[in-house]
Amino acid sequence: MQETSLTRQDEKALKALIDWWAEAGLELDAPIVRAKPGRAPAPAAKPRAIAKPPRAATAAAARAAGFGDTRKAGPGALEAAAKADTLEALEKVIGEFEGCALKRTARNTVFARGNAGARIMIVGEAPGRDEDEQGKPFVGRSGQLLDRMFAAIGLGEDDLYISNIVNWRPPGNRNPTQEEIAICLPLIERHIALKAPDFLVVAGGVSAQSLLRSETGITRLRGQWSDYKLRDASGAETGQTIPCLPVFHPSFLLRQPASKRQAWSDMLALEARLNGR
Ligand code: URA
């Protein structure tokens, strides 16, 4: 058999991929992928502590909060964000922003982590407990899975820039409400405009629906490239777009490991696009 030599980066990517599949209950026994014998089926998804409002109520609340129109949303956020012309200035503006009640119960403002020069920007939903403690996005269990997902296509922290729709932890890790999302939307939209990534990856339904102004669920949005519409400092669309890939949120994948199959195909779609395929 012909021997192939792997670079250290290939080896790291391969290990991350194998770990990721192993977590989903699969063993790689090249070239065949087998299910582990006798492995118990994945436990049913745990209900979230706070039930989501029904979709119709969500949509109505979203409209009431000006969702879909950042000029109405977020009293003060748009004006505050407009003052920032650099990522550093925006971090300061968000750190000083008092328009979102979540800030009052949070320990830290969670702005971003990763490389500000990376081609890919990932936007999640909201900080959890670990993120609130450390002041950095995606540093807890779901962040570790997120890192492994990207490592599996050879991308490390230096290749990624990561933030969230809201910058403060919702109490008890509940979902951010549509009002909180609407308030914070101009901040993340300014963040994306200043970062100007080549590719945007939106993790989970909250992020995908808010940034793409869509009411379609993540199960249908995931894996479908869309155009994210860039906005200027006044909140108006500039006419420029960024290719945007919605993916399952890693915390959903922790609860539903079987969905990692689709998540893997989304990672491959991203890798192909990055490599101009
Ligand atoms: N989930 C998110 O959406 N963002 C984080 O930063 C952590 C968990």
mmCIF file of C-alpha atoms and ligand atoms in Angstrom:
data_model
loop_
_atom_site.group_PDB
_atom_site.id
_atom_site.type_symbol
_atom_site.label_atom_id
_atom_site.label_comp_id
_atom_site.label_asym_id
_atom_site.label_seq_id
_atom_site.Cartn_x
_atom_site.Cartn_y
_atom_site.Cartn_z
ATOM 1 C CA MET A 1 0.000 0.000 0.000
ATOM 2 C CA GLN A 2 1.279 3.426 -0.834
ATOM 3 C CA GLU A 3 2.310 5.421 2.222
ATOM 4 C CA THR A 4 1.097 8.978 2.598
ATOM 5 C CA SER A 5 2.736 11.440 4.935
ATOM 6 C CA LEU A 6 0.549 13.842 6.892
ATOM 7 C CA THR A 7 1.564 17.328 7.866
ATOM 8 C CA ARG A 8 1.126 18.301 11.535
ATOM 9 C CA GLN A 9 -1.906 20.358 10.510
ATOM 10 C CA ASP A 10 -3.423 17.348 8.672
ATOM 11 C CA GLU A 11 -2.820 15.219 11.755
ATOM 12 C CA LYS A 12 -4.463 17.791 14.023
ATOM 13 C CA ALA A 13 -7.468 18.059 11.688
ATOM 14 C CA LEU A 14 -7.768 14.286 11.488
ATOM 15 C CA LYS A 15 -7.620 13.906 15.253
ATOM 16 C CA ALA A 16 -10.263 16.610 15.720
ATOM 17 C CA LEU A 17 -12.469 14.875 13.158
ATOM 18 C CA ILE A 18 -12.088 11.464 14.813
ATOM 19 C CA ASP A 19 -12.815 12.930 18.273
ATOM 20 C CA TRP A 20 -15.848 14.658 16.879
ATOM 21 C CA TRP A 21 -17.256 11.485 15.304
ATOM 22 C CA ALA A 22 -16.373 9.449 18.396
ATOM 23 C CA GLU A 23 -18.501 11.794 20.464
ATOM 24 C CA ALA A 24 -21.372 11.092 18.099
ATOM 25 C CA GLY A 25 -20.988 7.389 18.903
ATOM 26 C CA LEU A 26 -19.024 6.411 15.803
ATOM 27 C CA GLU A 27 -15.605 4.859 15.500
ATOM 28 C CA LEU A 28 -13.346 5.406 12.537
ATOM 29 C CA ASP A 29 -11.866 2.099 11.478
ATOM 30 C CA ALA A 30 -10.494 3.221 8.125
ATOM 31 C CA PRO A 31 -11.861 2.981 5.559
ATOM 32 C CA ILE A 32 -15.158 1.930 7.172
ATOM 33 C CA VAL A 33 -17.135 3.990 9.689
ATOM 34 C CA ARG A 34 -18.905 1.655 12.133
ATOM 35 C CA ALA A 35 -21.389 2.302 14.899
ATOM 36 C CA LYS A 36 -20.046 1.269 18.328
ATOM 37 C CA PRO A 37 -21.639 -2.087 19.233
ATOM 38 C CA GLY A 38 -24.225 -1.964 21.963
ATOM 39 C CA ARG A 39 -24.033 1.782 22.360
ATOM 40 C CA ALA A 40 -27.162 3.185 23.923
ATOM 41 C CA PRO A 41 -29.154 5.588 21.782
ATOM 42 C CA ALA A 42 -28.533 9.253 22.447
ATOM 43 C CA PRO A 43 -30.679 10.576 25.304
ATOM 44 C CA ALA A 44 -33.656 12.665 24.306
ATOM 45 C CA ALA A 45 -33.028 16.385 24.165
ATOM 46 C CA LYS A 46 -33.395 18.041 27.562
ATOM 47 C CA PRO A 47 -36.068 20.736 27.468
ATOM 48 C CA ARG A 48 -34.636 24.195 27.979
ATOM 49 C CA ALA A 49 -35.294 25.726 31.349
ATOM 50 C CA ILE A 50 -37.407 28.467 29.792
ATOM 51 C CA ALA A 51 -39.818 27.427 27.077
ATOM 52 C CA LYS A 52 -39.651 29.320 23.820
ATOM 53 C CA PRO A 53 -42.781 31.307 23.023
ATOM 54 C CA PRO A 54 -44.830 29.862 20.157
ATOM 55 C CA ARG A 55 -43.582 30.879 16.714
ATOM 56 C CA ALA A 56 -46.548 33.232 16.031
ATOM 57 C CA ALA A 57 -45.945 35.033 19.333
ATOM 58 C CA THR A 58 -42.246 35.254 18.519
ATOM 59 C CA ALA A 59 -42.946 36.773 15.123
ATOM 60 C CA ALA A 60 -45.463 39.233 16.565
ATOM 61 C CA ALA A 61 -43.058 40.262 19.320
ATOM 62 C CA ALA A 62 -40.326 40.572 16.740
ATOM 63 C CA ARG A 63 -42.414 42.890 14.612
ATOM 64 C CA ALA A 64 -43.490 44.885 17.682
ATOM 65 C CA ALA A 65 -39.861 45.285 18.667
ATOM 66 C CA GLY A 66 -38.994 46.520 15.207
ATOM 67 C CA PHE A 67 -37.201 43.271 14.332
ATOM 68 C CA GLY A 68 -36.234 43.427 10.682
ATOM 69 C CA ASP A 69 -35.829 47.160 10.790
ATOM 70 C CA THR A 70 -32.705 48.149 12.702
ATOM 71 C CA ARG A 71 -33.621 51.823 12.413
ATOM 72 C CA LYS A 72 -36.504 51.188 14.851
ATOM 73 C CA ALA A 73 -34.694 48.612 16.947
ATOM 74 C CA GLY A 74 -32.426 49.213 19.888
ATOM 75 C CA PRO A 75 -33.010 52.699 21.177
ATOM 76 C CA GLY A 76 -29.539 54.107 21.415
ATOM 77 C CA ALA A 77 -27.692 51.070 20.079
ATOM 78 C CA LEU A 78 -27.646 52.291 16.507
ATOM 79 C CA GLU A 79 -26.421 55.747 17.520
ATOM 80 C CA ALA A 80 -23.841 54.258 19.896
ATOM 81 C CA ALA A 81 -22.552 51.775 17.321
ATOM 82 C CA ALA A 82 -22.331 54.474 14.646
ATOM 83 C CA LYS A 83 -19.688 56.256 16.721
ATOM 84 C CA ALA A 84 -17.289 53.332 16.304
ATOM 85 C CA ASP A 85 -15.064 53.170 13.244
ATOM 86 C CA THR A 86 -12.817 50.365 14.440
ATOM 87 C CA LEU A 87 -13.332 47.074 16.272
ATOM 88 C CA GLU A 88 -11.470 48.468 19.295
ATOM 89 C CA ALA A 89 -13.756 51.509 19.385
ATOM 90 C CA LEU A 90 -16.818 49.269 19.055
ATOM 91 C CA GLU A 91 -15.669 47.089 21.956
ATOM 92 C CA LYS A 92 -15.430 50.230 24.091
ATOM 93 C CA VAL A 93 -18.842 51.488 22.912
ATOM 94 C CA ILE A 94 -20.490 48.144 23.707
ATOM 95 C CA GLY A 95 -18.721 47.975 27.080
ATOM 96 C CA GLU A 96 -20.249 51.352 27.940
ATOM 97 C CA PHE A 97 -23.686 50.680 26.391
ATOM 98 C CA GLU A 98 -26.496 50.732 28.979
ATOM 99 C CA GLY A 99 -29.496 50.166 26.688
ATOM 100 C CA CYS A 100 -29.811 46.409 27.223
ATOM 101 C CA ALA A 101 -31.160 45.182 30.572
ATOM 102 C CA LEU A 102 -29.145 41.953 30.263
ATOM 103 C CA LYS A 103 -26.065 43.941 31.174
ATOM 104 C CA ARG A 104 -27.408 44.508 34.683
ATOM 105 C CA THR A 105 -27.372 40.811 35.549
ATOM 106 C CA ALA A 106 -24.227 39.878 33.619
ATOM 107 C CA ARG A 107 -20.739 39.831 35.106
ATOM 108 C CA ASN A 108 -18.948 40.787 31.915
ATOM 109 C CA THR A 109 -19.547 42.139 28.446
ATOM 110 C CA VAL A 110 -18.651 39.422 25.949
ATOM 111 C CA PHE A 111 -17.331 40.987 22.764
ATOM 112 C CA ALA A 112 -15.277 38.597 20.633
ATOM 113 C CA ARG A 113 -12.427 36.130 20.514
ATOM 114 C CA GLY A 114 -10.150 34.931 17.756
ATOM 115 C CA ASN A 115 -8.275 36.738 15.042
ATOM 116 C CA ALA A 116 -9.698 40.079 13.873
ATOM 117 C CA GLY A 117 -7.980 39.445 10.528
ATOM 118 C CA ALA A 118 -9.551 36.007 9.988
ATOM 119 C CA ARG A 119 -11.560 35.341 6.821
ATOM 120 C CA ILE A 120 -14.389 33.707 8.767
ATOM 121 C CA MET A 121 -16.616 35.336 11.361
ATOM 122 C CA ILE A 122 -18.882 33.091 13.438
ATOM 123 C CA VAL A 123 -21.891 34.599 15.187
ATOM 124 C CA GLY A 124 -23.589 32.599 17.936
ATOM 125 C CA GLU A 125 -26.521 33.452 20.128
ATOM 126 C CA ALA A 126 -25.635 34.664 23.611
ATOM 127 C CA PRO A 127 -22.953 34.068 26.229
ATOM 128 C CA GLY A 128 -23.512 31.310 28.768
ATOM 129 C CA ARG A 129 -22.091 30.986 32.283
ATOM 130 C CA ASP A 130 -18.483 30.270 31.268
ATOM 131 C CA GLU A 131 -18.485 33.054 28.699
ATOM 132 C CA ASP A 132 -19.950 35.473 31.246
ATOM 133 C CA GLU A 133 -17.221 34.536 33.721
ATOM 134 C CA GLN A 134 -14.366 34.826 31.237
ATOM 135 C CA GLY A 135 -15.748 37.680 29.109
ATOM 136 C CA LYS A 136 -15.125 35.674 25.922
ATOM 137 C CA PRO A 137 -17.561 33.940 23.565
ATOM 138 C CA PHE A 138 -17.768 30.175 23.153
ATOM 139 C CA VAL A 139 -15.317 29.105 25.841
ATOM 140 C CA GLY A 140 -17.579 26.534 27.551
ATOM 141 C CA ARG A 141 -18.621 23.056 26.383
ATOM 142 C CA SER A 142 -20.382 24.239 23.239
ATOM 143 C CA GLY A 143 -17.368 26.414 22.416
ATOM 144 C CA GLN A 144 -15.089 23.404 22.692
ATOM 145 C CA LEU A 145 -17.303 21.527 20.258
ATOM 146 C CA LEU A 146 -17.354 24.572 17.958
ATOM 147 C CA ASP A 147 -13.540 24.608 17.995
ATOM 148 C CA ARG A 148 -13.435 20.881 17.180
ATOM 149 C CA MET A 149 -15.893 21.306 14.303
ATOM 150 C CA PHE A 150 -13.635 23.888 12.679
ATOM 151 C CA ALA A 151 -10.455 22.017 13.591
ATOM 152 C CA ALA A 152 -11.887 19.081 11.640
ATOM 153 C CA ILE A 153 -11.551 21.150 8.459
ATOM 154 C CA GLY A 154 -8.112 22.381 9.478
ATOM 155 C CA LEU A 155 -9.151 25.738 10.980
ATOM 156 C CA GLY A 156 -7.860 26.935 14.338
ATOM 157 C CA GLU A 157 -8.408 30.015 16.508
ATOM 158 C CA ASP A 158 -6.203 32.050 14.202
ATOM 159 C CA ASP A 159 -8.545 31.359 11.278
ATOM 160 C CA LEU A 160 -11.703 32.416 13.102
ATOM 161 C CA TYR A 161 -13.272 35.475 14.673
ATOM 162 C CA ILE A 162 -16.190 34.716 16.995
ATOM 163 C CA SER A 163 -18.966 36.818 18.516
ATOM 164 C CA ASN A 164 -22.651 36.614 19.462
ATOM 165 C CA ILE A 165 -25.950 38.312 18.685
ATOM 166 C CA VAL A 166 -26.134 39.630 22.246
ATOM 167 C CA ASN A 167 -23.126 40.609 24.333
ATOM 168 C CA TRP A 168 -24.476 39.740 27.776
ATOM 169 C CA ARG A 169 -25.562 36.482 29.336
ATOM 170 C CA PRO A 170 -29.333 36.110 29.672
ATOM 171 C CA PRO A 171 -30.065 35.083 33.296
ATOM 172 C CA GLY A 172 -30.176 31.320 33.760
ATOM 173 C CA ASN A 173 -28.989 30.824 30.170
ATOM 174 C CA ARG A 174 -32.490 31.413 28.827
ATOM 175 C CA ASN A 175 -32.844 32.401 25.186
ATOM 176 C CA PRO A 176 -32.555 36.148 24.589
ATOM 177 C CA THR A 177 -36.008 37.632 24.001
ATOM 178 C CA GLN A 178 -36.881 39.223 20.660
ATOM 179 C CA GLU A 179 -36.770 42.627 22.353
ATOM 180 C CA GLU A 180 -33.238 41.974 23.639
ATOM 181 C CA ILE A 181 -32.211 40.739 20.195
ATOM 182 C CA ALA A 182 -33.729 43.794 18.525
ATOM 183 C CA ILE A 183 -31.893 46.097 20.952
ATOM 184 C CA CYS A 184 -28.536 44.406 20.317
ATOM 185 C CA LEU A 185 -28.903 43.850 16.563
ATOM 186 C CA PRO A 186 -27.358 47.189 15.508
ATOM 187 C CA LEU A 187 -24.323 46.352 17.674
ATOM 188 C CA ILE A 188 -23.607 43.013 16.008
ATOM 189 C CA GLU A 189 -24.419 44.436 12.579
ATOM 190 C CA ARG A 190 -21.862 47.194 13.120
ATOM 191 C CA HIS A 191 -19.480 44.539 14.434
ATOM 192 C CA ILE A 192 -19.860 42.529 11.204
ATOM 193 C CA ALA A 193 -19.465 45.659 9.050
ATOM 194 C CA LEU A 194 -16.249 46.684 10.831
ATOM 195 C CA LYS A 195 -14.863 43.165 10.820
ATOM 196 C CA ALA A 196 -15.836 42.700 7.138
ATOM 197 C CA PRO A 197 -15.166 38.956 7.001
ATOM 198 C CA ASP A 198 -15.073 37.049 3.702
ATOM 199 C CA PHE A 199 -17.519 34.512 5.129
ATOM 200 C CA LEU A 200 -20.098 34.652 7.858
ATOM 201 C CA VAL A 201 -21.142 31.498 9.722
ATOM 202 C CA VAL A 202 -24.294 31.922 11.797
ATOM 203 C CA ALA A 203 -24.652 29.296 14.512
ATOM 204 C CA GLY A 204 -28.206 28.423 15.529
ATOM 205 C CA GLY A 205 -31.684 29.688 14.750
ATOM 206 C CA VAL A 206 -31.502 32.910 16.768
ATOM 207 C CA SER A 207 -28.399 34.073 14.938
ATOM 208 C CA ALA A 208 -29.535 32.917 11.488
ATOM 209 C CA GLN A 209 -33.042 34.356 11.747
ATOM 210 C CA SER A 210 -31.913 37.682 13.210
ATOM 211 C CA LEU A 211 -29.096 38.380 10.778
ATOM 212 C CA LEU A 212 -30.858 37.047 7.686
ATOM 213 C CA ARG A 213 -34.212 38.618 8.679
ATOM 214 C CA SER A 214 -35.858 35.242 8.251
ATOM 215 C CA GLU A 215 -38.615 33.387 10.056
ATOM 216 C CA THR A 216 -37.496 30.040 8.613
ATOM 217 C CA GLY A 217 -36.242 27.515 11.181
ATOM 218 C CA ILE A 218 -32.580 26.529 11.376
ATOM 219 C CA THR A 219 -33.369 22.971 10.246
ATOM 220 C CA ARG A 220 -34.290 24.382 6.844
ATOM 221 C CA LEU A 221 -31.797 27.242 6.772
ATOM 222 C CA ARG A 222 -28.705 25.202 7.696
ATOM 223 C CA GLY A 223 -26.346 24.273 4.930
ATOM 224 C CA GLN A 224 -27.900 26.797 2.500
ATOM 225 C CA TRP A 225 -25.615 29.681 1.553
ATOM 226 C CA SER A 226 -27.385 33.041 1.786
ATOM 227 C CA ASP A 227 -26.334 36.622 1.272
ATOM 228 C CA TYR A 228 -25.918 38.599 4.479
ATOM 229 C CA LYS A 229 -26.744 42.227 3.661
ATOM 230 C CA LEU A 230 -24.167 44.633 5.042
ATOM 231 C CA ARG A 231 -25.450 47.824 6.660
ATOM 232 C CA ASP A 232 -23.825 51.194 7.084
ATOM 233 C CA ALA A 233 -23.576 53.171 10.321
ATOM 234 C CA SER A 234 -27.133 54.502 9.855
ATOM 235 C CA GLY A 235 -28.489 50.952 9.644
ATOM 236 C CA ALA A 236 -29.261 51.203 5.924
ATOM 237 C CA GLU A 237 -28.274 48.378 3.590
ATOM 238 C CA THR A 238 -25.149 49.230 1.621
ATOM 239 C CA GLY A 239 -25.962 46.916 -1.290
ATOM 240 C CA GLN A 240 -22.915 44.781 -0.455
ATOM 241 C CA THR A 241 -23.312 41.235 0.772
ATOM 242 C CA ILE A 242 -21.242 38.573 2.542
ATOM 243 C CA PRO A 243 -21.722 34.850 1.832
ATOM 244 C CA CYS A 244 -23.395 33.482 4.941
ATOM 245 C CA LEU A 245 -23.746 29.860 6.018
ATOM 246 C CA PRO A 246 -26.262 28.965 8.747
ATOM 247 C CA VAL A 247 -25.225 25.914 10.792
ATOM 248 C CA PHE A 248 -26.644 24.076 13.783
ATOM 249 C CA HIS A 249 -25.673 25.592 17.103
ATOM 250 C CA PRO A 250 -23.039 23.441 18.877
ATOM 251 C CA SER A 251 -25.162 23.271 22.041
ATOM 252 C CA PHE A 252 -27.940 21.716 19.922
ATOM 253 C CA LEU A 253 -25.371 19.223 18.602
ATOM 254 C CA LEU A 254 -24.386 18.349 22.183
ATOM 255 C CA ARG A 255 -28.014 17.442 22.839
ATOM 256 C CA GLN A 256 -28.632 15.839 19.427
ATOM 257 C CA PRO A 257 -25.346 14.184 18.397
ATOM 258 C CA ALA A 258 -27.054 12.467 15.454
ATOM 259 C CA SER A 259 -27.293 15.897 13.784
ATOM 260 C CA LYS A 260 -23.495 16.043 13.609
ATOM 261 C CA ARG A 261 -23.776 14.259 10.276
ATOM 262 C CA GLN A 262 -25.475 17.365 8.814
ATOM 263 C CA ALA A 263 -23.105 19.660 10.695
ATOM 264 C CA TRP A 264 -20.184 17.822 9.111
ATOM 265 C CA SER A 265 -21.629 18.286 5.640
ATOM 266 C CA ASP A 266 -21.972 22.027 6.431
ATOM 267 C CA MET A 267 -18.315 22.149 7.476
ATOM 268 C CA LEU A 268 -17.370 20.531 4.176
ATOM 269 C CA ALA A 269 -19.475 23.102 2.291
ATOM 270 C CA LEU A 270 -17.563 25.850 4.092
ATOM 271 C CA GLU A 271 -14.215 24.235 3.373
ATOM 272 C CA ALA A 272 -15.094 23.933 -0.334
ATOM 273 C CA ARG A 273 -16.114 27.592 -0.516
ATOM 274 C CA LEU A 274 -12.967 28.703 1.332
ATOM 275 C CA ASN A 275 -10.885 26.837 -1.180
ATOM 276 C CA GLY A 276 -12.809 28.398 -4.062
ATOM 277 C CA ARG A 277 -14.562 25.165 -5.015
HETATM 278 N N1 URA B 1 -23.583 29.797 23.095
HETATM 279 C C1 URA B 1 -23.535 30.871 22.292
HETATM 280 O O1 URA B 1 -24.381 31.047 21.424
HETATM 281 N N2 URA B 1 -22.546 31.726 22.462
HETATM 282 C C2 URA B 1 -21.594 31.566 23.364
HETATM 283 O O2 URA B 1 -20.711 32.413 23.446
HETATM 284 C C3 URA B 1 -21.656 30.436 24.195
HETATM 285 C C4 URA B 1 -22.657 29.564 24.048
#
